[in-house]
Each structure stands twice: as structure tokens, then as C-alpha cells.
Amino acid sequence: MAQTATRSKPATRTKSGRTPARAAKSGPFGGESHELLRGYFQQMTLIRRFEERAAQGYTQAKIGGYCHLNLGEEATVVGLMSALRKTDLLFTNYREHGYAIAKGIEPGRVMAELYGRSTGTSKGWGGSMHMFDSDAGLLGGYGIVGGQIPLATGAAMAVDYRGGDQVVMCQMGDGTTNIGAFHEALNIAALWNLPVVFVVVNNHMGMGTTVDKASAESDLYKRAAAYRMHGERVDGNNVLEVRDAATKLVEQARESGTPALLEAVSDRLKGHSVVDPGKYRSEDSVQQARANDPVVNFRAKLIDAGVLDEDAAAEIEKQAQADADAAVAFADDSPHPEVSTLFDYTYATPVANDSRRLPADPVF
Amino acid sequence: MTYRQALHDTLRDEMHRDEDVFLIGEEIGVFEGSYKITAGLLEEFGEKRVRDTPIAEEGFVGAAVGAAMLGLRPVVELMTINFSLIALDQIVNHAAKIYGMFGGQTSVPMVLRTPGGGGQQLGATHSQNIELYYAFVPGLKVVAPSTPADAKALLLASLRDDDPVLFLENLALYNTKGEVPDDVAPAEIGKAAVTREGSDVTIIGYSRMAGIAGQVAAKLHDEEGIDAEVVDLRSLRPLDRETVVNSVRKTGCAVVAEDDWLTYGIGAEIAASISDGAFDYLDAPVRRVAAAEVPLPYAKPLEKAALPSAESLTTAVRETLDAVGARR
Ligand SMILES: Cc1ncc(C[n+]2csc(CCOP(=O)(O)OP(=O)(O)O)c2C)c(N)n1
């Protein structure tokens, strides 16, 4: 399904979205290492189980606020993250639990953040929408639609300024491509030739608004052309197709500092957030999403191809469940942040006359 | 040396001192800045360190925030504070919050330089004093120097600070002159200055009005023997309530002079602080001299009437002292 649009140079890819060398090999998975394939399945399954546990924690009121899940987007998440080095930097929107895990953060710390505990990725200050871990290269999940895009452009500018070889990836949803920040940040990234790959996860919906109702050009990857940037669309339910396209664009950014826009078409299995039953969706689109379930389908294909047998698949699933359960246990056992730390994170450079008063405290 | 020159020289010195400091904004390079603060810097430091941007305030302010997260020290020039509204999301939702919402893991060491203020017949959209919008936000620091020496001291402090600092300039101040010793030390952000000692009344101001407060105090002293103390806030967040309150405890009455609108303005916060900390010492209500609450008009007499001036401040001080019966 891969499609490309670019104004600067002709598409160099085959229709399958694979590199010619890979496509030439025989079998459904070509020359792919079985270990890698199992690894992708393991990660996708872990994210699936983790998100199911997150939904449960929310209904048990152990998780508050908003909680947006990656259910149905696991192939995109794992495909994208496998294209990045550990040192590469990632900015995401608020739907980032899976990205945090796939970027290498302990699931326990991700769950602890959902629980608002001090062991969480943001010490309980961020919650579901605002996870951060510089060791893992996750430079934040952001709750304002599109707010992360200029930040990612700026991070790429800093990499460029210092002559580093990191690449910045900036994830967003389809609804995000209509906000001003998207256009301003892509324009600047292209003007200054910055090493950033913008990724639109097109799950067809922004809350209840479908892509065609929100975007005058609903082939979102084509918007790249307005910035003389390479744009490309892949099947977001195919982990290998996502990985290959992302790897190519990431390496191109690394070598020549060229930004690009990748659109991964995927499906949201549940509502916009845990509390949204998604009643506005047609039965057809729900059926379609289920039929496209990337975890179920990948499992079946791996078994068909003999990469996994039923027992091995079940073993991976059992382990993923155990890991998700362990994450919950870790979160449950973790302490809440001390109220005495309330004023610790307003300013990095302490200041004279910082106002450190609780509502009941007198000013003088 | 002029306020403009002090800003220029400080930027230049700091760019020599620290490779991580770079300038970014509209027309700051080839055009040398709308108000020429960055004159010559593109030639001296090159495009990497003096970066002209497209007209995309949200985009380039956000890019500066992202660069600061990686440890660079961007100095953003926003042509005027009026255009900062376009970048409000990046300033308030991102720059100010990133340190806190990620539990102190990454800070945003960035300076947003921007002039504000009316009096140049620029009309309603180009004459606003909206520093209050930023001074309201925990996580931001907002400083407002009133003299060339303070411009240097506060800019040095802002450039070396690890938090986002909104550095408020004023169009009316760029050409003001003052002594700037070579060895000016970085100011302590969050400290007000008592720029004139006195015992009869405290006048509190910042930026342009702090300078006018000083002139008014000198004149009242020379012509009428009134002994006014002047407090220049210098920093709007954090706010040095102590210095204000201590002064009012000494003098027993206060007049606040501000260029912004009255309702909910900086002066309201100062008056409330005085009520909290010096109520028992007050001999008269706290007076506030602020801009008329209208979109600033273009026509010269209207604009002049709308803005606080030495005359309106003088009247307010006299009336306050009349109220305490202390006028000599
Ligand atoms: C600036 C802004 N406007 C509105 C919202 C409320 N909101 C949160 S998510 C969302 C939908 C975004 O859809 P999309 O970009 O497609 O991402 P998805 O949720 O599908 O991952 C909206 C409208 C917001 N957070 N920020």
C-alpha cells in the first residue's frame, strides 16, 4: 500500500514498500530474521496487554484524568520504534504508552506514571499524556494537539547545531495536521534541513471527526509536497512496512539532515480515550478495525510462515501478560509523591522570592 | 550608553562567552532587528548563531523551546510583545510547563526578548502592555529593566538562568541613556530595587514607569520638599513583595505606577500585597496610576491621554499625601 509523494526527487521505492533487496528474497517474510519477527510480536503483544491493564486500572479508578490507548496501533508503534536508535529522540502526542515501552522504558515505570506514583516516568507529575525519559530518548508526550511539532523541529535544530548524528521523530495523529503549528514547524524543518521525521498516525479519526471531514486533502502524506519534503504513506497495520519506510527516512535524515513526513494508516480499536464508548462510529468501521487487528493478524501470519508455532505464541502471550501484571504490581506498590515536593519543579534555577505557599498559608 | 546599546553589547559578549547562546527571530539578521538590537551580529557570528525565521511565531518560539530542552540557550526576539500572542501556546503551555510536568527532568533555558508599550502612535494592536499574561504563569520568569545598567544586569542573569525568561523591553526606553559600568554583575532575578530612599510615600513602578517614578520623585523633592521612596520591581515574576511591603511600612502610603490596564493589572497584585503585609501601617488607600482601559487609539492627543505620565503620577502622589495630611 506504500505510496509516495515528493517534489524534490522521484520515489525510489518499490510498490510493496520493501527495499528491492529484501523483496527479492522468497517466502512471506523474505529474508527476515525469525528472532526479530518474534521480537516484534512480543513487543506488540506486550503493548496490547499493557493497554488492557491500563483500561482496567482506569475503570478501577486507580488511573485518573484522560487515558488514550494504543490499542490497534501496535504495529505502527513497534515498526516506528524499531527504526530508531536508543539515542534518537522521540516527541509524541498524548497517546504514548506504547511508544514509551517500545522506546525501552520499563513497563512498570510507565504504569506507575499512569498511577501518579513517584516511580513513574515523570515522577507522577505528568500522567498518561506527559511521559518523559531522556535516557530512553523520549522527550515527552504532549497534551496540546500539535504542540510537540515545533518542539521536535527545535530539538532537531539543536542536534544540527551541535553536529550530532541523532534523528528526531515526531509522532502525531491525523487530526493534528490541520493546526497551524504543523505547518509552521514543517516549513521551518524543511527550510533549515533538519534531521526530523514527522509521523502521522492516521487512525481515520480525531475524537469523533473523520479525516475527510477535517482535512481538505485527506491523503495526508501529500501535504509534505507543500514543504518540498518527501511524503510517504504506509500500511500502519504492517509492522515490517512501517519499519522499512521509517528506517529509510530516519537514515536519510541522519545522513543528510533531510526531514520527511510519513503517514501510517491504522485503526483505533476502541474509543478516543478509555471513557469514550465510540458510539459515533459505524458498525462497518468497527468491523473493519477488528478485521485489521495488527496483533491478531501478525500472529496468524507468523504461524503460517512457521516463524512461530501455537505453543511459542502462547508462551509469548503468557509472558506479556505476566509483564503487564508485574507493571501493575510495581505501580500499586510504588509510593505517591510527597506533598513536601510540591514546589520542587517550578523553576530549575531557584529564585529569590519564589512564592511557595499552599492555599491556606498567609502571604505574609 | 543607551539601553539599546547595553542590550546589544550584552548579547554580543555572552555569545562570545558561551557557544550555546544563539539568536533566533524575525528580521534579526540581515535586517539587523526591527529596533537594531542585533545590529552587526549576523556578520560577526554567522547564520548558525543569528537565525532569521519565517513569520511563524508559534513555529520558531516552539523550535527555541525544543532546542533549549537539549541544552542550547536560545535568545528569541519577538518583534513586539503583541505578536507573542500567536506563540502563547508554546510559551505558556510548553516553555513554562516542561520542567514541572516531566518532574524536573528537563528545563527550558531560553530568553524571550520583546518590547512592549505604547506612545509611538502604533495603534491598538501594536501598543499593548500584556506582560501580566506571562507574569501570571508559574514556571515563567518575567523581568522588566528600566535603565541601561539594569538592562545589562538582568539580561546577563536571564541568559545564564535555566528557566524560560520573558525579558520585557519598552519601545520608549531604547534611546534612554545611563551609566553602565563594565563590571555590572548579573542581577538576582526576583529582587526589586529601592532606587531612591524616602520617608513620605512609596512609588512602585517597573519598566518605563519606574523611570518616570524616579523623575517625579526628584522633582517633588526639589520643588515641594516631598520625600518619596521609589521601588523598581525589575522582576514581575517572581515578585519581590517584601521590598514593597517593607518600604510601605516605612512610609505609610503607596502609589503604584503601571503602563498596563488597571483592572486585574500588576498594580492590583501590588495593592493586594500591601494590604496583606502593611495594612496596619497604611495612612491612606493605595493609589494606582494605570493606562486608560481602552484599545490604545492612534490619534496623538487620545493616545497621550490614555497613557500614564509624569503629570498623572505627580497628581496621584500629591493627592495621596493630601489624604494623609502629610503634604508639606
Ligand atoms: C489544541 C487542542 N485542541 C483540542 C484538543 C482536544 N483533543 C484532544 S485529542 C483530540 C483529537 C486529536 O486527533 P488526532 O490528532 O487524529 O489524534 P488521535 O487522538 O487520533 O491519536 C482533540 C480534539 C487538544 N488537546 N488540543
XYZ file of C-alpha atoms and ligand atoms in Angstrom:
718
model
C 0.000 0.000 0.000
C 3.012 2.257 0.187
C 2.544 5.494 -1.723
C 4.932 8.327 -2.041
C 4.704 11.959 -2.941
C 7.658 14.203 -3.259
C 8.534 17.286 -5.167
C 12.247 17.208 -4.644
C 13.090 13.842 -6.106
C 11.358 10.842 -7.669
C 10.211 7.950 -5.492
C 12.883 5.289 -5.222
C 10.817 2.569 -3.662
C 9.028 -0.494 -4.935
C 5.295 -0.788 -4.588
C 5.472 -3.266 -1.709
C 7.230 -0.736 0.477
C 10.215 -3.024 0.964
C 13.684 -2.392 -0.290
C 14.360 -4.262 -3.532
C 16.969 -6.463 -1.818
C 14.502 -7.591 0.825
C 11.630 -8.110 -1.555
C 13.744 -10.343 -3.754
C 14.023 -12.995 -1.051
C 11.468 -15.761 -1.018
C 8.648 -16.539 1.428
C 6.109 -14.247 3.076
C 8.759 -12.742 5.340
C 11.597 -12.817 2.842
C 14.953 -12.968 4.496
C 13.732 -11.546 7.822
C 15.407 -12.941 10.913
C 12.920 -15.065 12.814
C 14.260 -13.763 16.066
C 13.490 -10.184 15.012
C 9.995 -11.154 13.902
C 9.316 -12.851 17.201
C 10.674 -9.790 18.940
C 8.185 -7.560 17.115
C 5.356 -9.906 18.010
C 6.489 -9.955 21.626
C 6.529 -6.133 21.812
C 3.192 -5.737 20.077
C 1.664 -8.263 22.438
C 3.179 -6.605 25.484
C 1.702 -3.242 24.445
C -1.677 -4.904 23.870
C -1.686 -6.485 27.313
C -0.350 -3.346 28.943
C -3.111 -1.216 27.443
C -5.760 -3.720 28.501
C -4.427 -3.452 32.028
C -4.390 0.355 31.748
C -8.068 0.327 30.745
C -8.787 -1.889 33.716
C -6.862 0.353 36.093
C -8.896 3.280 34.814
C -12.254 1.599 35.498
C -10.939 0.729 38.958
C -10.217 4.446 39.443
C -6.540 3.725 40.034
C -5.785 5.865 36.997
C -7.325 9.315 36.732
C -7.600 12.051 34.134
C -7.582 11.130 30.475
C -6.223 7.840 29.210
C -5.682 7.355 25.461
C -4.646 3.867 24.416
C -2.607 2.479 21.540
C -4.953 -0.498 21.021
C -4.983 -1.242 17.291
C -1.863 0.833 16.610
C 0.699 -1.663 17.911
C 2.221 -2.441 14.518
C 2.783 1.247 13.840
C 4.273 1.823 17.283
C 6.667 -1.116 17.124
C 7.559 -0.535 13.483
C 8.425 3.095 14.124
C 10.400 2.470 17.272
C 12.442 -0.312 15.679
C 13.666 2.255 13.144
C 15.202 4.395 15.881
C 18.436 4.038 17.787
C 18.286 4.340 21.537
C 19.976 7.732 21.277
C 17.448 9.030 18.745
C 14.841 11.370 20.155
C 11.097 10.994 20.158
C 8.296 13.502 20.674
C 4.736 12.176 20.779
C 1.213 13.263 21.453
C -0.769 12.110 24.490
C -1.339 8.606 23.067
C 2.111 7.431 24.011
C 2.126 4.474 26.411
C 3.123 2.013 23.692
C 5.833 4.313 22.367
C 7.311 4.674 25.849
C 7.513 0.899 26.234
C 8.822 0.265 22.718
C 11.432 3.012 23.169
C 12.828 0.995 26.050
C 11.216 2.312 29.226
C 10.341 -0.304 31.847
C 6.581 -1.018 31.665
C 6.438 -0.696 35.445
C 7.568 2.930 35.245
C 5.025 3.637 32.514
C 2.217 2.135 34.602
C 3.475 3.961 37.699
C 3.101 7.246 35.827
C -0.483 6.332 34.980
C -0.971 5.687 38.681
C 0.601 9.039 39.531
C 3.403 7.479 41.565
C 6.835 8.906 42.262
C 8.482 5.975 40.443
C 6.707 6.942 37.219
C 8.407 8.264 34.095
C 7.605 11.843 35.177
C 7.575 11.182 38.936
C 3.802 11.404 38.898
C 3.763 14.948 37.562
C 2.779 14.097 34.012
C 0.253 11.272 33.961
C -0.915 9.451 30.860
C -0.330 12.357 28.494
C 3.082 13.541 29.699
C 5.678 10.814 29.922
C 9.367 11.621 29.650
C 12.674 9.770 29.863
C 15.811 11.274 28.421
C 17.824 8.041 28.848
C 15.354 6.309 26.556
C 15.231 9.347 24.255
C 11.556 10.018 24.916
C 11.421 13.802 25.064
C 7.837 13.858 26.063
C 4.236 13.112 25.385
C 2.245 16.336 24.907
C -1.403 17.029 25.592
C -1.933 20.005 23.335
C -2.738 18.837 19.834
C 0.271 19.761 17.681
C 2.253 21.385 20.496
C 5.024 18.819 20.143
C 5.742 19.542 16.481
C 7.666 22.843 16.861
C 9.482 21.315 19.827
C 10.667 18.414 17.678
C 11.834 20.816 14.986
C 13.762 22.714 17.661
C 15.335 19.546 19.047
C 16.473 18.688 15.524
C 17.890 22.197 15.277
C 19.895 21.577 18.456
C 21.231 18.286 17.067
C 22.216 20.084 13.887
C 23.763 22.977 15.863
C 25.970 20.564 17.764
C 26.795 18.392 14.759
C 25.326 15.261 16.369
C 24.025 12.237 14.454
C 20.745 11.802 16.289
C 17.458 11.847 14.462
C 14.282 13.282 15.944
C 10.963 11.562 15.330
C 7.740 13.439 15.924
C 4.534 11.441 16.194
C 1.069 12.932 15.837
C -2.484 11.997 14.852
C -4.326 12.697 11.602
C -6.414 15.477 13.194
C -3.208 17.289 14.095
C -2.262 18.077 10.517
C -4.738 20.953 10.400
C -3.306 23.020 13.228
C -1.003 25.950 12.487
C 1.907 24.507 14.435
C 2.064 21.590 11.976
C 2.582 23.863 9.004
C 4.930 26.281 10.726
C 7.137 23.524 12.095
C 7.324 21.524 8.861
C 8.142 24.640 6.892
C 10.972 25.547 9.258
C 12.333 21.979 9.322
C 12.429 21.956 5.529
C 13.936 25.443 5.222
C 16.740 24.592 7.616
C 17.210 20.991 6.501
C 16.760 19.466 9.932
C 17.005 15.769 10.813
C 13.432 15.170 11.850
C 10.905 12.622 10.661
C 7.295 13.662 11.189
C 4.934 10.729 11.547
C 1.189 10.995 11.181
C -0.637 8.046 12.654
C -3.790 8.092 10.598
C -6.356 6.109 12.545
C -9.067 7.812 10.476
C -10.381 9.762 13.439
C -9.634 12.708 15.692
C -12.016 12.027 18.557
C -15.277 11.716 16.562
C -14.257 13.660 13.473
C -13.234 11.642 10.450
C -10.243 12.598 8.313
C -12.310 13.591 5.299
C -14.364 15.984 7.419
C -11.271 17.608 8.893
C -8.722 17.689 6.101
C -9.310 19.253 2.702
C -6.541 16.984 1.403
C -7.202 13.691 3.134
C -4.163 11.981 1.644
C -2.181 13.462 4.452
C 1.271 12.432 3.206
C 0.736 14.685 0.191
C 0.902 17.718 2.436
C 4.667 17.167 2.527
C 4.810 18.484 -1.024
C 3.925 21.965 0.212
C 7.257 21.973 2.028
C 9.250 20.251 -0.731
C 9.554 17.384 1.681
C 9.406 13.678 0.934
C 5.993 12.314 1.914
C 5.032 8.672 2.080
C 2.097 6.545 3.151
C 2.358 3.028 4.522
C 0.066 0.381 5.909
C 0.251 1.045 9.618
C -1.052 -2.417 10.363
C 2.034 -3.967 8.819
C 4.923 -3.719 11.230
C 7.536 -4.504 8.581
C 6.237 -1.976 6.109
C 6.228 0.697 8.806
C 9.706 -0.273 9.941
C 11.172 -0.261 6.437
C 9.738 3.093 5.494
C 10.647 4.645 8.826
C 14.170 3.208 8.701
C 14.756 4.631 5.268
C 13.533 8.088 6.263
C 15.370 8.037 9.586
C 18.663 7.056 7.969
C 18.184 9.650 5.254
C 17.645 12.250 7.968
C 20.733 11.026 9.781
C 22.947 11.163 6.716
C 21.753 14.314 5.033
C 19.635 16.052 7.650
C 16.579 15.803 5.459
C 13.157 15.962 7.084
C 10.302 13.794 5.856
C 6.646 13.074 6.505
C 5.459 9.515 6.977
C 1.783 8.623 7.196
C 0.922 5.271 8.762
C -2.674 4.235 8.145
C -4.031 2.297 11.038
C -7.157 1.798 13.103
C -8.304 2.657 16.572
C -9.804 -0.446 18.139
C -11.563 1.440 20.959
C -12.845 4.949 21.597
C -10.735 8.090 21.621
C -9.987 7.527 25.298
C -10.955 4.918 27.850
C -14.157 6.743 28.778
C -15.329 7.067 25.154
C -17.605 4.221 24.004
C -17.229 5.461 20.416
C -20.973 5.408 19.680
C -20.481 7.729 16.720
C -18.723 5.003 14.763
C -20.455 2.920 12.150
C -20.661 -0.821 12.710
C -18.753 -1.199 9.438
C -15.772 0.806 10.582
C -15.618 -1.100 13.855
C -15.778 -4.412 11.971
C -13.082 -3.177 9.623
C -10.834 -2.217 12.521
C -11.298 -5.639 14.101
C -10.550 -7.369 10.814
C -7.370 -5.314 10.555
C -6.218 -6.102 14.113
C -2.443 -5.967 13.674
C -1.613 -8.221 16.612
C -4.033 -10.993 15.697
C -3.081 -10.851 12.027
C 0.652 -10.780 12.629
C 0.358 -13.783 14.913
C -1.528 -15.747 12.266
C 0.988 -14.844 9.591
C 3.924 -15.818 11.759
C 2.343 -19.181 12.470
C 1.520 -19.716 8.789
C 5.090 -18.978 7.866
C 6.442 -21.290 10.529
C 8.179 -18.500 12.413
C 6.140 -19.413 15.482
C 4.070 -22.406 16.491
C 0.978 -22.206 18.698
C 2.954 -23.104 21.795
C 5.614 -20.473 21.198
C 2.941 -17.830 20.506
C 1.081 -18.778 23.670
C 4.314 -18.617 25.622
C 5.000 -15.075 24.356
C 1.439 -14.066 25.237
C 1.743 -15.555 28.697
C 4.962 -13.672 29.291
C 3.421 -10.402 28.019
C 0.507 -10.849 30.401
C 2.929 -11.524 33.243
C 4.930 -8.402 32.334
C 1.774 -6.265 32.250
C 0.665 -7.710 35.576
C 4.107 -7.022 37.027
C 3.867 -3.426 35.806
C 0.573 -3.054 37.651
C 2.044 -4.603 40.792
C 5.020 -2.249 40.622
C 2.704 0.742 40.225
C 0.469 -0.442 43.055
C 3.460 -0.869 45.372
C 5.028 2.463 44.493
C 4.690 5.478 46.779
C 2.697 8.582 45.968
C 4.878 11.676 45.629
C 5.490 13.506 48.908
C 3.462 16.691 49.245
C 6.667 18.314 50.508
C 7.976 18.121 46.907
C 5.117 20.280 45.573
C 7.334 23.276 44.906
C 10.388 21.417 43.634
C 9.681 21.632 39.910
C 8.514 25.147 39.179
C 11.974 26.539 38.466
C 15.224 24.849 37.519
C 17.264 27.826 38.730
C 15.986 28.709 42.195
C 14.983 32.321 42.622
C 14.615 34.874 45.318
C 11.019 35.371 46.439
C 9.646 32.229 44.831
C 6.072 32.023 46.050
C 5.919 28.706 47.917
C 2.618 28.850 49.675
C -0.249 26.411 49.991
C -3.782 27.753 49.597
C -4.260 28.059 53.348
C -0.947 29.790 54.018
C -0.962 33.548 54.590
C 1.029 35.661 52.128
C 2.754 37.500 54.958
C 25.346 54.342 26.998
C 21.832 53.751 25.667
C 19.501 50.970 26.764
C 19.706 49.692 23.167
C 23.492 49.603 23.231
C 23.546 47.864 26.621
C 21.315 45.106 25.245
C 23.389 44.757 22.093
C 26.708 44.633 23.918
C 25.470 42.127 26.465
C 24.157 39.782 23.783
C 27.423 40.042 21.899
C 29.572 39.420 24.992
C 27.514 36.412 26.031
C 27.657 34.934 22.532
C 31.449 35.136 22.770
C 31.429 33.627 26.240
C 29.026 30.750 25.576
C 28.824 28.798 22.297
C 25.357 27.562 23.251
C 23.838 31.037 23.123
C 22.222 31.781 19.770
C 19.704 34.310 18.500
C 16.514 33.480 16.647
C 13.683 35.637 15.404
C 12.174 37.617 12.558
C 14.445 40.099 10.789
C 17.208 39.917 13.381
C 19.962 39.067 10.914
C 20.068 40.685 7.514
C 17.727 43.478 8.616
C 19.639 43.791 11.941
C 16.492 43.717 14.063
C 13.391 45.886 13.929
C 14.890 48.015 16.698
C 18.518 47.295 15.744
C 19.433 45.500 18.954
C 21.118 42.777 16.906
C 22.972 45.098 14.526
C 26.188 43.560 13.202
C 25.715 40.242 14.948
C 24.926 38.223 11.828
C 28.127 39.448 10.264
C 30.102 38.613 13.363
C 28.591 35.241 14.289
C 27.108 33.843 11.089
C 23.786 32.260 10.235
C 24.143 29.394 12.642
C 24.048 31.733 15.633
C 21.890 34.539 14.303
C 18.929 32.882 12.701
C 16.341 34.744 10.662
C 12.994 32.970 10.766
C 9.870 32.972 8.681
C 6.898 34.883 10.095
C 5.759 31.957 12.169
C 5.788 32.936 15.838
C 4.409 29.682 17.136
C 6.809 27.681 14.992
C 10.024 29.450 15.876
C 9.241 30.054 19.544
C 8.380 26.349 19.803
C 11.588 25.435 17.995
C 13.529 27.524 20.503
C 11.826 25.657 23.334
C 12.807 22.330 21.774
C 16.400 23.478 21.285
C 16.529 24.676 24.894
C 15.342 21.255 26.070
C 18.548 19.880 24.595
C 20.642 22.403 26.489
C 21.131 25.193 23.974
C 20.417 28.743 25.143
C 18.204 30.355 22.528
C 17.505 34.063 22.734
C 14.282 34.699 20.870
C 13.467 38.169 19.659
C 9.734 38.671 19.270
C 9.322 41.827 17.229
C 6.900 43.142 19.823
C 5.017 41.574 22.690
C 1.829 41.937 20.652
C 2.927 39.086 18.392
C 3.769 36.868 21.341
C 0.048 36.091 21.486
C 0.499 33.950 18.390
C 3.084 31.934 20.311
C 1.101 31.862 23.551
C 0.661 28.096 23.419
C 4.371 27.459 23.151
C 5.204 29.959 25.895
C 2.501 29.146 28.423
C 1.641 25.515 27.709
C 5.136 24.352 26.845
C 8.068 26.558 27.890
C 6.565 27.236 31.310
C 5.367 23.706 31.999
C 8.015 21.370 30.662
C 10.170 21.449 33.782
C 7.245 20.708 36.056
C 5.157 18.297 34.052
C 8.103 15.995 33.430
C 9.101 16.023 37.090
C 12.132 18.261 36.776
C 13.909 16.141 34.156
C 14.476 18.811 31.552
C 14.422 22.578 31.766
C 13.978 25.297 29.165
C 16.866 27.782 29.415
C 15.516 30.306 26.973
C 15.176 34.084 26.869
C 12.264 35.726 25.057
C 13.228 39.337 24.414
C 10.378 41.563 23.394
C 9.469 45.233 23.548
C 6.077 46.363 24.746
C 4.417 49.657 25.416
C 2.529 52.467 23.721
C 3.245 56.072 22.951
C 4.535 55.627 19.419
C 1.163 56.062 17.668
C 1.170 52.433 16.600
C -2.500 51.807 17.239
C -4.335 49.217 19.296
C -2.675 46.012 18.122
C 0.897 47.266 18.404
C 0.856 49.146 21.707
C -0.087 46.659 24.376
C 1.339 46.092 27.820
C 0.411 42.464 28.273
C 3.341 41.350 30.429
C 0.725 40.444 33.005
C -0.343 37.456 30.883
C 3.106 35.996 31.396
C 3.681 37.187 34.955
C 0.608 35.139 35.900
C 2.234 31.844 34.959
C 4.315 29.788 37.405
C 7.297 28.374 35.551
C 7.975 31.558 33.636
C 10.168 34.366 34.893
C 9.350 37.888 33.767
C 11.833 40.722 34.111
C 11.464 44.342 33.067
C 14.581 46.522 33.248
C 14.110 50.270 33.385
C 17.680 51.545 32.928
C 20.647 50.691 30.692
C 22.610 49.277 33.647
C 19.665 47.134 34.678
C 19.134 46.042 31.098
C 22.638 44.602 31.216
C 22.399 43.118 34.708
C 19.022 41.487 34.062
C 19.942 40.261 30.586
C 23.098 38.634 31.952
C 21.026 36.948 34.651
C 18.373 35.839 32.150
C 20.903 34.389 29.719
C 22.516 32.348 32.487
C 19.251 31.181 34.023
C 17.979 27.646 33.386
C 14.334 28.690 33.090
C 12.362 30.473 30.391
C 12.595 34.209 30.981
C 10.372 36.778 29.303
C 12.618 39.821 29.039
C 10.400 42.852 28.641
C 11.828 45.848 26.868
C 9.948 49.059 26.143
C 9.940 50.982 22.884
C 10.162 54.243 24.826
C 13.323 53.144 26.625
C 15.618 52.093 23.772
C 17.198 55.534 23.458
C 17.419 56.362 27.164
C 20.929 56.897 28.434
C 22.628 55.891 31.653
C 25.892 54.806 33.199
C 26.750 51.161 32.518
C 29.907 50.154 34.338
C 31.980 47.439 32.611
C 31.771 45.181 35.612
C 27.990 45.098 36.049
C 27.173 41.773 37.725
C 24.171 39.633 36.779
C 21.111 40.755 38.730
C 19.309 38.448 41.099
C 16.035 37.640 39.361
C 13.186 38.170 41.796
C 14.719 41.129 43.624
C 13.257 44.602 43.430
C 15.435 47.675 43.868
C 14.870 50.689 46.053
C 16.161 53.224 43.560
C 15.526 56.234 45.777
C 15.198 56.373 49.555
C 12.488 58.450 51.127
C 10.110 58.586 54.065
C 6.869 60.260 52.918
C 5.412 57.943 50.289
C 6.412 54.857 48.277
C 6.065 54.922 44.497
C 6.212 51.480 42.930
C 6.812 51.062 39.214
C 8.526 48.925 36.604
C 9.993 49.450 33.150
C 9.069 52.869 31.719
C 7.050 53.883 34.777
C 9.910 53.104 37.180
C 11.961 55.712 35.337
C 9.122 58.207 35.416
C 8.634 57.491 39.131
C 12.273 58.443 39.703
C 11.874 61.721 37.775
C 8.659 62.565 39.609
C 10.245 61.831 42.986
C 13.242 64.049 42.214
C 11.046 66.911 41.071
C 8.678 66.676 44.037
C 11.664 66.710 46.321
C 13.285 69.695 44.700
C 10.133 71.750 44.247
C 7.948 70.751 47.165
C 10.231 69.024 49.640
C 8.319 65.768 49.348
C 10.487 62.797 50.221
C 9.312 59.884 48.048
C 10.844 56.418 48.073
C 10.914 54.663 44.694
C 10.756 50.895 44.261
C 11.570 49.482 40.834
C 10.095 45.985 40.710
C 12.552 44.827 37.995
C 11.069 41.339 38.162
C 7.326 40.739 37.786
C 7.643 37.017 38.454
C 8.950 36.125 40.900
C 7.603 39.189 42.619
C 9.514 40.775 45.482
C 6.630 41.579 47.796
C 8.948 42.009 50.772
C 10.758 45.024 49.398
C 7.451 46.696 48.536
C 5.883 45.937 51.891
C 8.945 46.986 53.873
C 9.012 50.297 52.085
C 5.306 50.943 52.687
C 5.675 50.012 56.353
C 8.252 52.784 56.484
C 6.405 55.474 54.513
C 2.773 54.653 55.381
C 1.353 55.171 51.885
C 1.840 53.968 48.343
C 1.189 54.840 44.718
C 1.622 52.184 42.024
C 2.555 53.316 38.523
C 1.979 50.876 35.679
C 1.632 51.069 31.915
C -0.855 48.192 31.720
C -4.623 48.325 32.163
C -5.965 48.860 35.675
C -8.432 46.032 36.113
C -6.612 42.840 37.170
C -3.290 44.520 36.385
C 0.128 44.308 38.051
C -0.870 47.205 40.315
C -3.802 45.192 41.644
C -1.386 42.499 42.775
C 0.888 45.077 44.383
C -2.030 46.737 46.165
C -3.206 43.373 47.461
C 0.307 42.581 48.683
C 0.435 45.889 50.524
C -2.929 45.100 52.084
C -1.606 41.692 53.162
C 1.679 42.941 54.541
C 1.296 46.556 55.571
C -2.397 47.163 56.287
C -1.761 48.391 59.826
C 0.837 50.848 58.582
C -1.295 52.476 55.896
C -2.403 56.074 56.367
C -4.210 56.272 53.020
C -5.667 53.927 50.406
C -3.186 52.585 47.852
C -3.489 54.610 44.644
C -2.920 53.127 41.212
C -1.939 55.073 38.115
C -2.514 52.897 35.043
C -3.408 53.182 31.372
C -6.975 54.050 30.401
C -8.952 50.902 29.759
C -9.395 51.272 26.028
C -7.748 49.777 22.957
C -4.985 52.344 22.586
C -6.012 54.966 19.990
C -3.803 56.198 17.180
C -4.618 59.908 17.380
C -1.874 61.635 19.338
C -3.940 63.563 21.915
C -6.065 60.495 22.622
C -3.054 58.238 22.958
C -1.330 60.720 25.243
C -4.411 60.998 27.415
C -4.686 57.225 27.699
C -1.186 56.570 28.983
C 0.098 57.309 32.474
C 2.570 60.165 32.569
C 4.758 62.143 34.959
C 1.832 64.554 35.393
C -0.748 61.898 36.270
C 1.673 60.252 38.662
C 2.530 63.581 40.293
C -1.154 64.301 40.849
C -1.707 60.875 42.387
C 1.232 61.317 44.768
C 0.063 64.761 45.851
C -3.488 63.551 46.405
C -2.281 60.617 48.445
C -0.224 62.883 50.656
C -3.172 65.256 50.964
C -5.178 62.303 52.199
C -2.636 61.597 54.952
C -2.291 65.248 55.729
C 1.435 64.872 55.381
C 1.954 67.150 52.428
C 4.371 69.876 53.279
C -5.157 22.386 20.666
C -6.080 21.312 21.123
N -7.347 21.293 20.685
C -8.183 20.310 21.081
C -7.753 19.331 21.944
C -8.710 18.228 22.399
N -8.335 16.975 21.705
C -7.549 16.073 22.295
S -7.197 14.794 21.297
C -8.110 15.431 20.029
C -8.205 14.681 18.728
C -6.893 14.575 18.023
O -6.974 13.652 16.976
P -5.731 13.112 16.199
O -4.728 14.203 16.004
O -6.203 12.422 14.993
O -5.030 12.088 17.211
P -5.541 10.716 17.818
O -6.293 11.049 19.070
O -6.338 10.026 16.812
O -4.288 9.955 18.188
C -8.693 16.623 20.421
C -9.596 17.429 19.571
C -6.420 19.411 22.410
N -5.934 18.523 23.290
N -5.604 20.375 21.974
